mmCIF file of C-alpha atoms in Angstrom:
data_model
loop_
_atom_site.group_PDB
_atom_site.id
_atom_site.type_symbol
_atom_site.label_atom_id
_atom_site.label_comp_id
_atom_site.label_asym_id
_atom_site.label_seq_id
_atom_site.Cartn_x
_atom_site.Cartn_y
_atom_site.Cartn_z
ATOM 1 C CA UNK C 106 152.470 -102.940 -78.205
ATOM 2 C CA UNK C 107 152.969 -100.421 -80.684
ATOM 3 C CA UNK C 108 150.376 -99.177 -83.134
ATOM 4 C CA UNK C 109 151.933 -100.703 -86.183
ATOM 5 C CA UNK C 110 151.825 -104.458 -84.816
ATOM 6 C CA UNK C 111 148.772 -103.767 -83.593
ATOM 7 C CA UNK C 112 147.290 -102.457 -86.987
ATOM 8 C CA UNK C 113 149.045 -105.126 -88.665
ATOM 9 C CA UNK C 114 146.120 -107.638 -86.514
ATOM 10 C CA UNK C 115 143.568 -106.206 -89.211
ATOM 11 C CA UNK C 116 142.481 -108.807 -91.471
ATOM 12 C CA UNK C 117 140.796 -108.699 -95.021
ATOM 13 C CA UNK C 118 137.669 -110.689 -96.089
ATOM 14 C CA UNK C 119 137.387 -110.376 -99.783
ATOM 15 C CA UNK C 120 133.527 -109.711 -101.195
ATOM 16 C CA UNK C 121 132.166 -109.287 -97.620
ATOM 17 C CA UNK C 122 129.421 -107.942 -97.304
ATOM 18 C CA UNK C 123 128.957 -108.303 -101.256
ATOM 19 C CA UNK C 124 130.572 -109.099 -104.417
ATOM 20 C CA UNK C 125 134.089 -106.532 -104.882
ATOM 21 C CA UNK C 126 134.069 -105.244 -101.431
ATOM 22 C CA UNK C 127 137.082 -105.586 -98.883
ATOM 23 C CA UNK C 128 135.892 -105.961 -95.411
ATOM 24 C CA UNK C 129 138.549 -104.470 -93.019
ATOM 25 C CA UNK C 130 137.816 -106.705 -89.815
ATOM 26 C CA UNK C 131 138.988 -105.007 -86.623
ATOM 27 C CA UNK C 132 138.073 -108.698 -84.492
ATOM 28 C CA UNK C 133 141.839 -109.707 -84.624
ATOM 29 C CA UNK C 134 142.780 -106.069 -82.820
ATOM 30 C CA UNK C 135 140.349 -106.252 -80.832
ATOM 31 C CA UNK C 136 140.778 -109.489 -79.299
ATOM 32 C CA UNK C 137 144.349 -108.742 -78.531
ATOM 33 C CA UNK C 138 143.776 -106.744 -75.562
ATOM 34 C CA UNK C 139 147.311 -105.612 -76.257
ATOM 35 C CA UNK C 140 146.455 -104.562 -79.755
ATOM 36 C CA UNK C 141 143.038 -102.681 -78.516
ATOM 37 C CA UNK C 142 144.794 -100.985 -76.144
ATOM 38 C CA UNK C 143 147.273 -99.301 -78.454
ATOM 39 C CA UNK C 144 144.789 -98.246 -81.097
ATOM 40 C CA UNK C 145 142.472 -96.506 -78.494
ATOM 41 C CA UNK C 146 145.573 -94.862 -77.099
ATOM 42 C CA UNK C 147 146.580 -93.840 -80.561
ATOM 43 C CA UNK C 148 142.284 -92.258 -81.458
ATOM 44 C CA UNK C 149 142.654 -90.466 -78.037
ATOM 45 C CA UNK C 150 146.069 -88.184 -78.989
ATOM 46 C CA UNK C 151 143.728 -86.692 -81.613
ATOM 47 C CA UNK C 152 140.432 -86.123 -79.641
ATOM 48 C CA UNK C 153 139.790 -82.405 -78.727
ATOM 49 C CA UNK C 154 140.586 -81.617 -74.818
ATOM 50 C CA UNK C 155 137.019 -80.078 -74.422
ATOM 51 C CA UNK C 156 135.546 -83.133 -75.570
ATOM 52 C CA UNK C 157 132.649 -84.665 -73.212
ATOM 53 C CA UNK C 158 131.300 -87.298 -75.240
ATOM 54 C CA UNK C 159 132.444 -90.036 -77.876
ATOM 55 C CA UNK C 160 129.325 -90.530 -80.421
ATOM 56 C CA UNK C 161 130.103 -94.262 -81.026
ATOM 57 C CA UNK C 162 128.587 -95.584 -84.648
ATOM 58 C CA UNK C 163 127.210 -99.315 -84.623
ATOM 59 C CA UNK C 164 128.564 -101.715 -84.397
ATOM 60 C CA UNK C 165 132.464 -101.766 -83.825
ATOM 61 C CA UNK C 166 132.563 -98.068 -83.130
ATOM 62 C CA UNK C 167 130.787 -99.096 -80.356
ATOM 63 C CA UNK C 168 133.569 -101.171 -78.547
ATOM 64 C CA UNK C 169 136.201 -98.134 -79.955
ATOM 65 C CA UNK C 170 134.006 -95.780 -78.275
ATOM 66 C CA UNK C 171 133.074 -97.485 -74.898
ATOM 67 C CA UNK C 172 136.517 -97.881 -74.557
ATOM 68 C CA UNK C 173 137.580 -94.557 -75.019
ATOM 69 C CA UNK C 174 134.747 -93.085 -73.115
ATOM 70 C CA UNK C 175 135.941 -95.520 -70.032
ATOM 71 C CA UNK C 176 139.629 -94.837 -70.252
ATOM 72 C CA UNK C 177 139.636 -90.490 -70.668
ATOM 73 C CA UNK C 178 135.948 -90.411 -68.500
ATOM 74 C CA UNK C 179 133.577 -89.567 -71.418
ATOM 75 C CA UNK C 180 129.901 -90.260 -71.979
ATOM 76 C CA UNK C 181 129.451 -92.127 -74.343
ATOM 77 C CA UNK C 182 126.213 -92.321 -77.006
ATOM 78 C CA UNK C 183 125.313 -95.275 -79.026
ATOM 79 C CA UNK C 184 124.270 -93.776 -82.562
ATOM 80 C CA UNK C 185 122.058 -97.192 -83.922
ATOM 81 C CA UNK C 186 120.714 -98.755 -87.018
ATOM 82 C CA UNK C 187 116.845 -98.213 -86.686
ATOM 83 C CA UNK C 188 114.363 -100.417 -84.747
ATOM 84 C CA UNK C 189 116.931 -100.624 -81.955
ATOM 85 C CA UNK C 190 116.029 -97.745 -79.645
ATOM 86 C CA UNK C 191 113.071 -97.099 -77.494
ATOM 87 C CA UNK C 192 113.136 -93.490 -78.016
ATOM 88 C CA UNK C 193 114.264 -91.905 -80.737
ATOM 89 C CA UNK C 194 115.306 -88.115 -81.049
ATOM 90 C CA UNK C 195 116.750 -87.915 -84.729
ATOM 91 C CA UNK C 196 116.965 -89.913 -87.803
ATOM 92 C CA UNK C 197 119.372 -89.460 -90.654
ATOM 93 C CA UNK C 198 119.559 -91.915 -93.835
ATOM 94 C CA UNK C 199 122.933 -91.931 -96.044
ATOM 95 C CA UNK C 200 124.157 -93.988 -98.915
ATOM 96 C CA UNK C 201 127.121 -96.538 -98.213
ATOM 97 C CA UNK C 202 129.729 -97.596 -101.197
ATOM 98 C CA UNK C 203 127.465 -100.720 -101.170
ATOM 99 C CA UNK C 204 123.526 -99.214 -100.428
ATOM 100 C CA UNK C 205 121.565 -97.183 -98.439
ATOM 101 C CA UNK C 206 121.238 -96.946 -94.070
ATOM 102 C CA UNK C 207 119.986 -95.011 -91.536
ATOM 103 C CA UNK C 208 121.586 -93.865 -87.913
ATOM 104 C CA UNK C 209 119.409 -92.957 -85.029
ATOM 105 C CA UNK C 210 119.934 -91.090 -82.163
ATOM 106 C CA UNK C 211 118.631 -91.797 -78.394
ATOM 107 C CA UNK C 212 116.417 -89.208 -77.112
ATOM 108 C CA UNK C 213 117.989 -87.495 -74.503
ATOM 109 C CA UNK C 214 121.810 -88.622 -74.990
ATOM 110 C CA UNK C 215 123.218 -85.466 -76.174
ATOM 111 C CA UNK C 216 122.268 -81.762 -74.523
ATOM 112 C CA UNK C 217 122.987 -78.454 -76.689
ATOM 113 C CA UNK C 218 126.341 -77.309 -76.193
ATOM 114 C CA UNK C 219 127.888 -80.733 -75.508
ATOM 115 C CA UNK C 220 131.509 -81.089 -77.053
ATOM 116 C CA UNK C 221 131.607 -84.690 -79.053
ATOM 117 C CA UNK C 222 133.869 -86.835 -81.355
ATOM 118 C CA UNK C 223 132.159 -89.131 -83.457
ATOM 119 C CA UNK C 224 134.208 -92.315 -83.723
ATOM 120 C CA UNK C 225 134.165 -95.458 -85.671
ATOM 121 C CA UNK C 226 136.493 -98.144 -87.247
ATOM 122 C CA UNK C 227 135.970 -97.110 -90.663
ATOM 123 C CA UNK C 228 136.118 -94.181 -93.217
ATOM 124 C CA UNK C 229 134.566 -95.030 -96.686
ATOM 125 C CA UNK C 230 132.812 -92.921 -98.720
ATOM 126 C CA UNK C 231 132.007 -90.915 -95.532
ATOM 127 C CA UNK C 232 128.197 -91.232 -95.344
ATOM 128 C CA UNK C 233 128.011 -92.800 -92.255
ATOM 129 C CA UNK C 234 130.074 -90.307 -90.047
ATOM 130 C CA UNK C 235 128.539 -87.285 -91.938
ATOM 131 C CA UNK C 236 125.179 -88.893 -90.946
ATOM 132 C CA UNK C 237 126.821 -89.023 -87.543
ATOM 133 C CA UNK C 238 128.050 -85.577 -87.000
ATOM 134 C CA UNK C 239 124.308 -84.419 -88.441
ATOM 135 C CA UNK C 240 122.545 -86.271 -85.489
ATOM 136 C CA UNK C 241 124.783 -84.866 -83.309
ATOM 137 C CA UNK C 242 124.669 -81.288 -84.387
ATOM 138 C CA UNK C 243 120.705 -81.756 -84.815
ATOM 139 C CA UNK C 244 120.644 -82.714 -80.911
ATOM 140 C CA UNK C 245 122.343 -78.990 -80.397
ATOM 141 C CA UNK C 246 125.775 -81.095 -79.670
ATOM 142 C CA UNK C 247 128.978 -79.553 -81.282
ATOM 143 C CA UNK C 248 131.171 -82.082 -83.301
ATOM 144 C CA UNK C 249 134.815 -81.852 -82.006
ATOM 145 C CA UNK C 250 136.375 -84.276 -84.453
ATOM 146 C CA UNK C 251 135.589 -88.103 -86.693
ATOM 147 C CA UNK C 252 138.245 -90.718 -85.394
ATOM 148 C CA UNK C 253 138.279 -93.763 -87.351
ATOM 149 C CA UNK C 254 140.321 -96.784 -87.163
ATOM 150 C CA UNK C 255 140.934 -97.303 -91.082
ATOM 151 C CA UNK C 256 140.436 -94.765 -93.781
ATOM 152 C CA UNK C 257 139.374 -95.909 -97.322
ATOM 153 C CA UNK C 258 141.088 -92.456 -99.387
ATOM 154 C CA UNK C 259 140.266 -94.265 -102.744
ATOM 155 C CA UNK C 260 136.353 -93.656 -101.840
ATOM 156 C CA UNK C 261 136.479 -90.056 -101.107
ATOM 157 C CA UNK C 262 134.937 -89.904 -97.389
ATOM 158 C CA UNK C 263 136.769 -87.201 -96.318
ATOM 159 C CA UNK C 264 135.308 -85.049 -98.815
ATOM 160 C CA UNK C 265 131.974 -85.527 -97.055
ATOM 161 C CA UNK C 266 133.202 -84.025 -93.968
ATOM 162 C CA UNK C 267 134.774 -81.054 -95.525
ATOM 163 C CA UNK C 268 135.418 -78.451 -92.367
ATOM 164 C CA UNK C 269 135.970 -81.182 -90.032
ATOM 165 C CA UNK C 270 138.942 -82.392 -87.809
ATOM 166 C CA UNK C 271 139.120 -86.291 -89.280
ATOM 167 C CA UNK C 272 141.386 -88.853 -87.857
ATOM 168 C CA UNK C 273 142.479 -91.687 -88.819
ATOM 169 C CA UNK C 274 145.398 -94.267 -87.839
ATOM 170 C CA UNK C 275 145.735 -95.998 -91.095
ATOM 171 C CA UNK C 276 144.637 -94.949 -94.821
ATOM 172 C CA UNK C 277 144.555 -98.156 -97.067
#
């Protein structure tokens, strides 16, 4: 399947999760194993060949990143939403176009010197993966690129992650 007919699976859910937001659901691409396949194919061209680990953001960069991790044999580290890890190395807190959150980091899950790509399906207003790549680089681990599904240019997230490789397969 090529990327296009796969990207064109995305769906829009008007005021989700509030009132003037457009949710970009990824469920149609990914349950078109077809459709999943092509877009991690398509993140992977633009991952970093020294790359060891995929920092996957919850909740659907968690299926993007399992995937990738399990097709190109990377780790792969769950960066949660607080209250969901046992042991917690790092916290950072961001604001969203729509509030406030926090990522944490497992304790352990990245070593200094580790080469990783933060991915998720997402770029907004770039809080998130900034947190991301700061939990990562706080853990010692060296940020080889943000891959994102969908990139939101209107909200200025790149802007947030000024010096960074940032890729994404569609900007709407």
């Amino acid at each position: 399947m090529k990327l296009e007919r796969a990207l064109g699976l995305l769906r829009e859910v008007p005021d989700f999760p509030q009132p003037g937001v457009v949710f970009r659901d990824l469920t149609p691409v990914l349950a078109d194993p077809d459709a999943l396949r092509a877009v991690v194919d398509a993140l992977q061209v633009h991952v970093e060949p020294s790359t060891q680990v995929v920092a996957a953001v919850e909740s659907r960069g968690f299926l993007l990143g399992a995937a990738l991790g399990y097709g190109w044999r990377y780790g792969v580290v769950p960066l949660r939403k607080p209250g969901k890890l046992p042991a917690v190395a790092h916290r950072v807190s961001y604001d969203l176009e729509y509030g406030t959150a926090s990522l944490e980091l497992p304790e352990g899950a990245i070593t200094p010197g580790q080469k990783v790509v933060v991915v998720d399906d997402v770029l907004a207003t770039g809080g998130t993966a900034a947190a991301a790549c700061e939990l990562v680089e706080r853990a010692g681990g060296v940020v080889t690129g943000v891959s994102v599904v969908i990139e939101l240019p209107a909200l200025g997230g790149r802007a947030h992650l000024a010096g960074r490789q940032v890729h994404a397969l569609l900007a709407v």
